XYZ file of C-alpha atoms in Angstrom:
748
model
C -39.743 101.822 38.267
C -37.199 101.764 35.552
C -35.074 104.838 35.296
C -34.133 106.672 32.122
C -31.550 109.276 32.000
C -32.845 111.951 29.768
C -31.093 111.904 26.602
C -29.980 115.503 25.641
C -30.407 115.493 21.953
C -34.012 113.872 22.381
C -34.997 116.849 24.672
C -33.755 119.621 22.168
C -35.211 120.649 18.902
C -33.367 118.977 16.182
C -31.393 120.780 13.606
C -33.672 123.510 12.073
C -33.302 123.917 8.587
C -33.957 127.519 7.304
C -35.484 128.682 4.061
C -33.727 129.448 1.057
C -33.029 133.387 0.387
C -30.490 135.072 -1.632
C -26.986 134.346 -0.418
C -25.088 137.233 -1.722
C -26.001 139.795 1.208
C -23.752 142.669 1.317
C -22.962 144.667 4.356
C -20.312 147.219 5.256
C -18.427 146.039 2.170
C -18.615 142.597 3.126
C -20.034 139.992 0.820
C -21.177 136.536 1.933
C -19.990 135.168 -1.442
C -16.454 135.444 0.026
C -17.317 132.691 2.612
C -19.603 130.630 0.364
C -16.777 130.233 -2.141
C -13.875 130.080 -0.054
C -12.425 126.432 0.329
C -11.034 124.760 3.573
C -8.976 121.836 4.054
C -11.213 118.998 5.104
C -8.433 117.385 7.382
C -7.649 120.407 9.459
C -9.966 122.097 11.986
C -9.304 125.671 13.073
C -10.883 126.706 16.443
C -10.565 129.104 19.189
C -9.821 129.132 22.759
C -10.469 131.748 25.466
C -8.012 130.693 28.161
C -4.607 128.973 28.106
C -4.397 125.645 29.544
C -3.525 125.622 33.111
C -2.612 121.953 33.615
C -1.874 118.930 31.040
C -2.678 116.532 33.934
C -6.403 115.279 34.125
C -5.957 114.163 37.644
C -5.457 117.971 38.468
C -7.920 120.194 36.771
C -11.392 120.508 36.675
C -11.605 123.890 34.681
C -13.899 123.480 31.420
C -11.715 125.341 29.349
C -8.878 123.037 29.969
C -11.209 120.166 29.296
C -12.127 121.302 26.015
C -8.461 120.870 24.780
C -7.560 117.755 27.263
C -10.584 115.682 25.958
C -8.489 115.455 22.388
C -5.299 114.665 23.791
C -6.297 112.235 26.565
C -8.308 109.348 26.024
C -11.023 108.660 28.937
C -12.454 105.061 30.030
C -15.746 105.444 28.146
C -17.113 107.929 25.520
C -20.539 108.774 23.990
C -20.774 108.820 20.076
C -22.965 111.157 18.145
C -26.220 108.947 18.241
C -25.903 108.837 21.929
C -24.245 105.409 22.320
C -21.675 104.856 25.319
C -18.593 102.937 23.939
C -15.219 101.754 25.541
C -12.506 104.358 24.891
C -9.450 103.294 26.879
C -11.698 100.195 28.049
C -12.766 97.441 25.725
C -16.521 97.958 24.820
C -19.094 95.039 25.730
C -18.994 92.024 23.398
C -22.778 92.001 23.860
C -23.570 94.683 21.439
C -27.426 94.934 22.568
C -26.189 96.130 26.000
C -26.136 99.708 26.857
C -23.525 99.098 29.065
C -19.935 98.753 28.402
C -18.634 97.394 31.837
C -19.904 94.205 33.643
C -22.072 94.743 36.896
C -24.612 92.979 38.567
C -25.466 95.559 41.352
C -24.445 98.935 40.234
C -21.561 98.922 42.878
C -18.836 96.763 41.554
C -17.862 97.550 37.969
C -15.460 95.379 35.914
C -13.458 96.533 33.033
C -10.520 95.418 30.781
C -8.132 97.964 29.249
C -7.888 97.667 25.390
C -4.852 95.941 24.059
C -4.027 98.994 21.771
C -4.727 101.653 24.123
C -1.086 102.940 24.628
C 0.711 106.125 25.978
C 2.337 108.256 23.159
C 5.439 110.074 24.032
C 5.278 114.135 23.549
C 7.541 114.196 20.494
C 4.716 112.068 18.842
C 6.934 109.437 17.436
C 6.282 105.816 17.182
C 7.509 105.208 20.734
C 4.768 103.985 22.891
C 3.518 102.067 26.200
C 0.670 100.269 26.898
C -1.805 101.638 29.587
C -1.941 99.574 32.343
C -3.796 99.282 35.964
C -0.859 101.039 37.298
C -1.695 104.166 35.255
C -5.033 104.409 37.089
C -3.399 103.717 40.278
C -1.169 106.909 39.801
C -4.285 108.876 39.064
C -5.696 107.648 42.383
C -2.593 108.648 44.398
C -2.372 112.015 42.859
C -6.094 112.873 43.188
C -6.390 111.566 46.737
C -3.099 113.513 47.952
C -5.067 116.716 46.745
C -4.115 118.724 49.889
C -0.585 118.238 48.474
C -0.926 118.385 44.584
C -3.696 120.847 44.635
C -5.751 118.327 42.482
C -9.562 119.836 41.873
C -10.968 116.430 41.394
C -10.949 114.811 44.684
C -14.605 115.286 45.417
C -15.726 112.844 42.801
C -13.516 110.112 44.032
C -14.379 110.765 47.504
C -18.198 110.732 46.722
C -18.010 107.391 44.719
C -15.123 105.213 45.542
C -14.953 102.905 48.534
C -12.264 104.113 50.852
C -11.160 107.141 48.944
C -12.433 109.446 51.815
C -10.491 107.687 54.436
C -7.385 107.688 52.163
C -7.785 111.593 51.779
C -8.115 112.392 55.102
C -5.005 110.405 55.916
C -2.837 112.405 53.322
C -4.589 115.591 55.084
C -3.392 114.928 58.607
C -1.089 117.940 59.783
C 0.885 118.288 62.921
C 0.401 121.149 65.544
C 2.600 123.693 63.103
C 0.411 122.727 60.046
C 3.050 120.668 58.520
C 1.888 117.574 56.561
C 2.395 114.435 58.171
C 1.694 111.680 55.365
C 2.342 113.074 52.372
C 5.464 111.129 51.781
C 3.608 107.848 51.724
C 2.854 106.046 48.545
C -1.004 105.096 47.959
C -0.104 101.495 49.005
C 1.867 102.554 52.073
C -1.262 104.702 52.937
C -3.538 101.958 52.725
C -1.360 99.750 54.874
C -1.112 102.372 57.508
C -4.889 102.715 57.534
C -5.262 98.990 58.006
C -2.969 99.143 60.873
C -6.186 100.671 63.039
C -8.862 99.218 60.599
C -8.115 95.686 59.364
C -11.337 95.514 57.268
C -10.423 98.867 55.148
C -10.839 98.379 51.369
C -10.203 100.994 48.864
C -12.370 100.499 45.928
C -9.830 100.314 43.148
C -8.262 97.032 42.062
C -6.947 94.928 39.363
C -9.953 92.639 39.203
C -10.835 90.910 42.663
C -10.935 92.964 45.605
C -7.683 94.262 47.048
C -5.824 92.971 43.930
C -3.208 95.558 43.046
C -1.203 94.054 39.920
C 0.244 97.198 38.365
C 0.868 95.506 34.833
C -2.772 93.990 34.835
C -5.154 95.038 32.065
C -8.110 94.594 34.454
C -9.775 97.482 36.204
C -12.395 97.312 39.082
C -14.084 100.226 40.828
C -16.393 99.460 43.886
C -18.715 102.284 44.723
C -20.204 103.370 48.035
C -23.323 103.309 46.773
C -25.248 101.636 43.872
C -25.050 104.442 40.979
C -26.612 103.106 37.567
C -25.766 106.275 36.137
C -21.605 105.240 36.733
C -20.686 105.205 33.310
C -21.686 108.458 32.281
C -18.958 109.698 35.112
C -16.214 107.623 33.416
C -16.951 109.518 30.241
C -15.180 112.346 32.337
C -11.583 112.610 32.749
C -11.718 112.667 36.374
C -11.073 108.622 36.430
C -8.688 108.797 33.481
C -5.409 107.256 33.908
C -2.385 109.221 34.136
C 1.143 108.509 32.899
C 4.147 107.981 35.224
C 5.301 111.478 34.182
C 2.410 113.141 35.702
C 2.769 111.692 39.036
C 4.460 114.500 40.904
C 2.868 117.782 39.561
C 0.006 119.366 37.558
C 2.156 119.514 34.409
C 2.016 123.228 33.302
C 4.409 122.139 30.307
C 2.844 120.313 27.604
C 6.075 118.502 26.871
C 6.259 116.912 30.365
C 3.982 114.148 30.128
C 2.696 111.409 27.741
C -0.609 111.163 25.838
C -3.458 108.673 25.144
C -5.899 110.703 23.085
C -6.363 111.398 19.260
C -4.023 113.911 19.269
C -0.809 115.229 20.754
C -0.039 118.833 21.338
C 3.043 120.110 19.087
C 2.870 123.822 19.732
C 1.545 125.834 22.629
C 2.426 129.457 22.722
C 0.834 130.848 25.940
C -2.458 132.371 24.771
C -2.062 133.170 21.324
C -2.055 129.647 19.382
C -2.156 125.990 20.057
C -1.688 123.238 17.607
C -2.445 119.569 18.100
C -1.561 116.794 15.592
C -2.927 113.316 14.648
C -1.586 110.691 17.243
C -0.790 107.855 15.020
C -0.854 105.478 17.920
C -4.494 106.147 19.119
C -6.520 103.109 18.866
C -8.889 104.616 16.963
C -6.890 106.471 14.547
C -8.870 105.252 11.723
C -11.934 106.912 13.042
C -9.912 110.281 13.164
C -11.047 112.288 10.081
C -9.338 115.318 11.212
C -5.385 115.331 11.125
C -4.587 118.617 12.707
C -6.541 121.007 15.185
C -5.383 124.681 15.288
C -6.339 126.809 18.171
C -6.356 130.543 17.835
C -6.940 132.676 20.905
C -10.376 134.567 21.040
C -10.334 137.970 22.279
C -13.136 138.659 24.859
C -12.997 142.358 23.592
C -16.245 142.492 21.536
C -19.133 139.864 20.977
C -18.262 139.658 17.258
C -14.803 138.262 17.535
C -15.417 134.800 16.754
C -17.355 135.985 13.827
C -14.501 138.234 12.483
C -12.007 135.180 12.931
C -14.474 133.114 10.738
C -14.897 135.677 8.179
C -11.197 136.647 7.723
C -10.571 132.525 7.178
C -8.883 132.047 10.533
C -11.650 129.594 11.762
C -13.611 126.545 10.363
C -17.077 128.162 12.049
C -18.547 130.054 14.324
C -21.887 130.404 16.481
C -24.105 133.623 15.707
C -24.053 135.602 18.786
C -27.231 137.754 19.620
C -24.986 140.004 21.502
C -23.259 140.784 18.012
C -25.279 143.534 16.141
C -23.542 143.522 13.003
C -23.187 139.834 12.784
C -26.919 139.208 13.734
C -28.069 141.459 10.915
C -25.754 139.983 8.327
C -26.833 136.385 8.868
C -30.340 136.289 10.930
C -31.928 139.576 10.077
C -35.506 140.616 11.354
C -37.069 136.921 11.277
C -35.251 134.859 13.784
C -37.286 131.770 12.056
C -36.426 132.751 8.377
C -32.646 134.039 8.895
C -31.217 136.077 6.197
C -28.529 133.454 5.475
C -29.372 129.948 4.613
C -26.153 127.898 4.968
C -26.316 127.377 8.496
C -28.136 124.923 10.991
C -29.344 124.973 14.638
C -28.113 122.292 16.833
C -28.138 121.600 20.852
C -25.901 123.939 22.573
C -23.058 122.667 24.779
C -24.145 125.154 27.215
C -27.735 123.815 27.643
C -26.854 121.436 30.495
C -24.602 124.355 32.432
C -26.418 126.445 34.939
C -25.364 129.935 36.072
C -26.047 131.035 39.598
C -25.385 133.994 41.927
C -23.822 132.865 45.095
C -24.351 134.486 48.533
C -20.796 134.118 50.092
C -21.062 133.964 53.720
C -17.441 134.576 54.300
C -15.632 137.256 52.255
C -12.169 136.562 52.695
C -11.162 140.287 52.203
C -11.985 140.463 56.089
C -8.667 138.393 56.762
C -6.668 141.152 54.964
C -4.411 143.332 57.244
C -6.428 146.426 58.191
C -9.437 145.138 56.557
C -12.595 147.409 56.472
C -14.936 146.035 58.906
C -17.649 146.421 56.012
C -16.652 143.051 54.895
C -17.494 141.460 58.046
C -20.654 143.043 57.970
C -21.513 141.910 54.577
C -20.837 138.342 55.536
C -23.009 138.420 58.636
C -25.837 140.177 56.651
C -26.064 137.283 54.153
C -26.971 134.945 57.100
C -30.085 136.806 57.269
C -32.644 134.745 55.451
C -34.970 138.125 54.970
C -31.971 139.496 53.235
C -31.306 136.583 50.936
C -35.095 136.306 50.198
C -35.340 140.008 49.688
C -32.430 139.934 46.975
C -33.705 136.790 45.250
C -37.019 138.291 44.738
C -36.086 141.586 43.858
C -33.300 141.587 41.448
C -34.727 141.595 37.692
C -32.323 138.888 36.369
C -33.564 139.694 32.743
C -31.669 143.091 33.060
C -28.655 141.280 33.071
C -29.580 138.137 30.847
C -31.101 139.873 28.140
C -27.409 140.588 27.242
C -27.273 137.005 25.913
C -31.333 136.633 24.959
C -32.598 140.226 23.763
C -32.879 139.136 20.118
C -34.589 135.914 21.003
C -37.184 137.389 23.709
C -39.872 138.826 21.034
C -40.379 142.172 23.134
C -40.903 140.506 26.381
C -39.365 142.042 29.498
C -38.695 138.551 30.502
C -35.325 136.597 29.221
C -36.113 133.312 27.664
C -32.677 132.439 29.097
C -33.241 132.904 32.908
C -33.312 129.387 34.828
C -35.184 128.688 38.063
C -33.369 125.724 39.054
C -29.759 125.015 39.843
C -29.977 121.162 38.141
C -30.386 121.729 34.392
C -33.067 120.575 32.493
C -32.962 116.810 30.840
C -30.744 115.537 33.913
C -33.161 112.789 34.648
C -36.753 111.424 34.151
C -38.792 108.323 35.413
C -40.550 107.495 32.046
C -42.086 110.797 30.685
C -41.938 112.529 34.106
C -39.197 115.034 34.122
C -37.072 115.928 37.217
C -38.382 119.507 36.762
C -41.957 118.083 37.016
C -40.992 116.549 40.401
C -39.751 120.101 41.490
C -42.726 121.712 40.601
C -44.618 119.522 42.656
C -42.339 119.889 45.498
C -42.333 123.902 45.154
C -46.180 123.765 45.477
C -46.227 121.900 48.525
C -43.475 123.957 49.794
C -45.335 127.048 49.475
C -48.554 125.508 50.801
C -46.698 124.525 54.052
C -45.118 128.043 54.316
C -48.531 130.135 53.825
C -47.110 131.212 50.569
C -49.911 131.981 47.738
C -48.348 129.971 44.727
C -51.037 128.104 42.658
C -50.951 125.268 40.380
C -51.587 127.753 37.440
C -48.446 129.831 38.439
C -46.131 126.839 38.331
C -43.821 126.776 35.579
C -39.961 126.123 36.320
C -38.909 125.876 32.604
C -36.407 128.244 31.133
C -37.736 131.817 30.318
C -40.561 131.736 33.279
C -40.001 134.510 35.673
C -40.314 132.625 39.266
C -38.464 135.121 41.424
C -38.792 138.738 40.584
C -41.889 140.081 42.798
C -42.929 136.621 43.926
C -41.709 136.611 47.506
C -45.337 136.271 48.848
C -45.553 133.052 46.535
C -43.063 130.969 48.938
C -43.330 132.395 52.230
C -46.583 134.907 52.253
C -43.740 137.679 53.267
C -43.964 141.131 51.378
C -41.371 143.310 50.649
C -42.256 145.578 53.465
C -42.023 142.910 55.968
C -38.623 141.755 54.581
C -37.218 145.040 54.679
C -38.423 145.529 58.405
C -36.755 141.982 59.243
C -33.556 143.065 57.466
C -33.337 146.534 59.379
C -33.892 144.906 62.738
C -31.157 142.272 61.733
C -28.802 145.193 60.891
C -29.440 147.186 63.939
C -29.458 143.856 66.180
C -26.074 142.772 64.858
C -24.456 146.092 64.622
C -23.740 146.179 61.028
C -21.771 148.576 59.404
C -23.560 150.997 57.033
C -22.848 153.362 54.347
C -25.350 155.982 53.882
C -27.721 153.800 56.044
C -27.185 150.579 54.047
C -25.157 147.670 54.308
C -23.006 147.180 51.098
C -22.503 144.230 49.156
C -19.853 143.714 46.570
C -20.327 141.898 43.502
C -17.075 140.937 41.521
C -16.824 141.543 37.789
C -14.278 140.786 35.124
C -12.695 144.029 33.371
C -12.462 142.205 30.076
C -16.328 142.480 30.039
C -16.684 146.040 30.582
C -17.606 146.966 26.869
C -20.028 143.779 26.791
C -21.445 142.051 29.750
C -20.834 144.694 32.607
C -23.211 147.296 31.578
C -26.156 145.037 31.705
C -24.968 143.806 35.332
C -24.932 147.550 36.228
C -28.390 148.139 35.085
C -29.723 145.177 37.245
C -28.126 146.630 40.323
C -29.092 150.039 39.619
C -32.698 149.066 39.247
C -32.474 147.024 42.769
C -30.766 149.765 44.635
C -33.366 152.488 43.456
C -36.151 150.181 45.547
C -37.816 152.405 48.005
C -36.195 152.080 51.754
C -33.941 149.184 50.463
C -31.449 148.551 53.512
C -28.932 146.970 51.091
C -26.887 148.540 48.361
C -25.164 146.353 45.924
C -22.081 147.811 44.416
C -19.718 146.365 41.736
C -16.152 145.834 42.361
C -13.984 145.509 39.262
C -10.923 143.442 39.471
C -7.764 145.057 38.127
C -7.408 142.383 35.177
C -8.549 139.136 34.340
C -5.993 137.178 36.150
C -6.955 139.429 39.092
C -10.430 138.472 38.826
C -9.669 134.644 38.734
C -7.440 135.000 41.785
C -10.267 136.887 43.913
C -12.933 134.494 42.759
C -11.066 131.612 43.973
C -10.115 133.012 46.904
C -13.726 134.001 47.922
C -13.254 137.703 48.138
C -16.656 139.160 47.250
C -20.030 139.047 48.418
C -21.928 138.424 45.427
C -20.824 136.419 42.379
C -22.002 134.785 39.175
C -20.539 131.495 38.393
C -21.511 128.399 36.107
C -21.680 124.694 36.937
C -21.969 121.759 34.433
C -22.737 118.233 35.072
C -20.065 115.582 35.228
C -22.661 112.611 35.055
C -26.153 112.028 34.370
C -27.914 112.623 37.592
C -29.250 115.527 39.669
C -26.517 114.927 42.446
C -23.930 116.197 40.244
C -25.293 119.473 40.736
C -26.736 119.094 44.523
C -23.592 117.930 45.845
C -21.734 120.714 44.979
C -23.584 123.178 47.562
C -23.415 121.035 50.469
C -21.067 121.773 53.244
C -17.638 120.249 51.856
C -19.099 120.338 48.417
C -17.198 121.717 45.429
C -18.428 125.264 45.701
C -17.790 125.681 49.367
C -15.376 128.453 48.538
C -18.099 130.303 46.546
C -20.698 129.874 49.124
C -18.275 130.669 51.639
C -19.085 127.569 53.973
C -15.627 126.159 53.554
C -14.547 129.178 56.108
C -17.747 130.226 57.568
C -18.927 127.011 59.207
C -16.666 125.438 61.628
C -16.905 121.933 63.396
C -16.802 122.569 67.316
C -15.920 118.715 67.752
C -19.595 117.463 68.079
C -21.345 119.554 65.325
C -20.767 122.353 63.232
C -21.323 126.117 63.998
C -20.796 129.725 62.661
C -17.062 130.810 63.032
C -16.812 132.789 66.169
C -16.102 136.259 64.371
C -19.267 135.959 62.171
C -21.685 135.274 65.263
C -25.087 136.736 64.606
C -28.658 136.353 65.812
C -29.477 134.052 62.952
C -26.301 132.148 63.042
C -27.883 128.870 64.440
C -30.697 129.100 61.613
C -28.044 129.721 58.866
C -26.009 126.708 59.791
C -29.069 124.267 60.460
C -30.247 125.374 56.995
C -27.097 124.428 55.370
C -26.757 121.212 57.730
C -30.080 119.760 57.028
C -29.684 120.384 53.201
C -26.446 118.697 53.371
C -27.684 115.589 55.681
C -30.861 115.174 53.724
C -28.801 115.111 50.368
C -26.691 112.717 51.649
C -29.120 110.481 52.884
C -31.087 110.431 49.556
C -27.883 110.072 47.401
C -26.536 106.958 49.426
C -29.526 105.202 50.533
C -32.117 106.154 47.710
C -30.457 104.569 44.639
C -32.786 101.748 43.273
C -36.101 103.407 43.337
C -35.588 106.522 41.047
C -38.995 107.790 41.671
C -38.258 108.341 45.455
C -34.754 109.470 44.507
C -36.037 112.419 42.172
C -38.920 113.294 44.699
C -36.475 113.659 47.265
C -33.895 115.484 45.354
C -36.436 117.866 43.967
C -37.756 118.740 47.654
C -34.067 119.168 48.907
C -33.463 121.547 45.974
C -36.448 123.613 45.918
C -36.035 124.166 49.786
C -32.616 125.453 49.139
C -33.528 127.802 46.567
C -37.050 128.841 47.465
C -37.532 128.423 51.325
C -33.670 128.993 52.684
C -32.799 131.364 49.493
C -29.411 130.126 49.905
C -28.487 130.849 46.289
C -30.175 132.338 43.379
C -30.709 130.274 40.071
C -29.914 132.674 37.277
C -29.406 131.783 33.538
C -28.399 129.368 31.016
C -26.074 130.555 28.219
C -27.509 128.182 25.783
C -29.764 130.220 23.280
C -33.213 129.141 22.072
C -31.546 128.990 18.638
C -27.832 127.853 18.449
C -27.295 128.879 14.695
C -23.851 127.588 13.555
C -22.057 128.870 10.277
C -19.309 126.191 9.792
C -17.610 124.026 7.710
C -18.087 121.260 10.144
C -21.092 118.975 9.235
C -23.804 118.585 11.940
C -24.073 115.406 13.841
C -20.798 114.295 13.003
C -19.549 114.145 16.787
C -21.449 114.112 19.987
C -23.651 116.899 21.879
C -24.103 115.001 24.932
C -22.648 117.256 27.560
C -23.966 114.957 30.339
C -21.395 112.567 29.612
C -18.343 113.895 30.604
C -15.852 115.524 27.949
C -17.718 113.467 25.092
C -18.963 116.718 23.535
C -15.630 118.363 23.471
C -14.026 115.345 21.588
C -13.503 116.288 17.865
C -11.808 113.638 16.234
C -15.050 112.101 14.255
C -16.131 115.449 12.803
C -16.289 115.735 9.260
C -15.552 118.786 7.585
C -16.839 120.090 4.252
C -14.389 121.878 1.480
C -16.761 124.588 1.077
C -19.519 125.882 3.245
C -22.355 123.099 3.192
C -25.520 124.144 1.219
C -28.938 123.978 2.905
C -29.634 121.030 0.993
C -26.527 119.318 2.237
C -27.289 120.128 5.664
C -30.903 119.031 5.500
C -29.719 115.806 4.097
C -26.964 115.270 7.045
C -29.807 116.086 9.536
C -32.389 113.698 8.048
C -29.586 110.871 7.724
C -28.854 111.351 11.627
C -32.505 111.144 12.235
C -33.206 108.318 10.223
C -30.106 106.290 11.962
C -31.248 107.021 15.306
C -34.775 105.219 14.340
C -32.781 102.484 12.845
C -30.617 101.958 16.092
C -33.955 101.958 18.221
C -35.115 99.181 16.018
C -31.986 97.422 15.607
C -30.958 94.188 18.112
C -27.373 95.548 18.079
C -28.131 99.136 18.124
C -26.370 99.706 14.810
C -22.847 98.558 16.319
C -21.930 95.890 14.020
C -18.726 96.905 11.900
C -18.037 99.897 14.088
C -14.589 99.972 15.573
C -15.711 101.639 18.830
C -17.468 98.043 19.510
C -14.908 95.560 17.589
C -12.793 94.928 20.351
C -10.497 92.582 18.095
C -9.978 95.112 15.159
C -7.070 97.589 14.449
C -4.743 96.190 16.924
C -1.287 97.803 16.865
């Protein structure tokens, strides 16, 4: 059956144009006339940032806050436009305009591309000096990534998951002597390949300059050979993980923006810690004539209050902002009492870039605080407790997620006790479908079957995994037939049998919080845990551990020094595997699940580390091992039959979440309405967050001199809608005379 990657913009409501009302609302001495009449430069985008850039090397960082900036200074192999079409950025687009593909492939395993003749590196001084991007720059990226044990690259898992030979090369670079010293880091990538071939003459690395094993560093040809057929591979090439890096970025993660060359629409010219950044137009960029913005200014956005972004806009420091439901003053001023008929009519509702990201609560099976000198035994006891399925199930089905998530959603909930922003799967909605059957439909079928198998009471009428439905709180019996009383008894027996440390008769679990959220989000988190802790005969107490600073918070979460933690994950490409791979043994999130340290190899199989051995260790390891094995079997071997692929993925995910309870799906930060007050016209750039960093690229955005009127916003939205219809009907998909697809135009 044909597979269709669900298009984000098709699955969400189109821009909602609000009714006309008086615009000169006055509140607290502020008049909206001030922003209505204010003029802004149409070639300057004034934006915000929350965290300083940690690295100016795309082969190093996977941090979302970094990508929001790096997407504008480094070109990606492919990208996505505002009409959901994929085009070649560094690579030439397909000359066959009717094709949805950019590259050439016959089997979805071997993908062939040609680098644009005018794709160049620009020096950090943003002068006319430039160098052509060549195959060798992709080779540089591969070497940096696969030496992750030395370079610290955060992106190696995607290379190892997709590219033939990448896993073996990474393992070669990981080898250490008996003293823990790296043995092979001094070898170049070419030398590493030759060393591997000494014991495996048939070894092939899936990055070449055309034909297999070709390595012409000056070539304009790039070929990727994959471990498995991946029809969605081009969505992954929209992400920076497979972008080339300049020679200057080969040796480190480039903490200083002046220390590398750039290939994107802009060049960073000023970076001042966490106060400001400036990007200026790159005159050597191959799509410079598409760039409507000459300069991007970034101003630091304080996390001290929910109204910070609004305040910056109202003072004239930024081009626009999103109305936050947590900002009471802003909500009253712009929305008022009627969500569907807001008080201010010069704003629009568009898809949120957060819609495809999911926040979950991790059960950390190895709190690294236990390794600190003189560590309290409570940390070891907490990690042991989380091996208990009953403990995990009890927490998952007794935490009132809405108590927490209503911080974001209260204004949208219409008085309901259930937040409209709670999420019931890890995989985000809209990731994949076969025809009209969504991945969530497959998951609901799998969940019903699972409940029946486990003597649960779930019925078809109960099923609704869509956001905003409570599928966990008080629902333990739905999935396993176990009541709270049964689970509490099993937990108490586990605590006694394994001699766990208790305080006041309860095992304590620590939840890590960021002190920057003390006046905003953290009180809601506290209310959720207070309600949980008050459950009669509860053998578990969840306590909040506050980091001393935001930098301390980041260090603690990275080191796995917590028992419970809420974190988010967004897709790298358009397939459920982009989520499901992360929670396997050895997956990207293994430092948060704790399995990086709690599950170790005994030479023939995996087992729990000795110091955490409990009466349920075998079952805990088995649950993770089965999930890992089943996921990999599906991912590698079920690639052409997408109906079967989605069926198996759904079965594996619901077992992970609703039978083994190894993680709790929690919420989305995408509000039901995503109202923007902005000089940026809607639908002039991509909102498609399933295609790498395309949604972060700013260069095609069109800025209105004054705040656009309701009529102008309606006209812009209708134009976008009508052009989508034209694309569907046009043989060449509306690509004629568009520089994105004209490989012969504008060569420098």
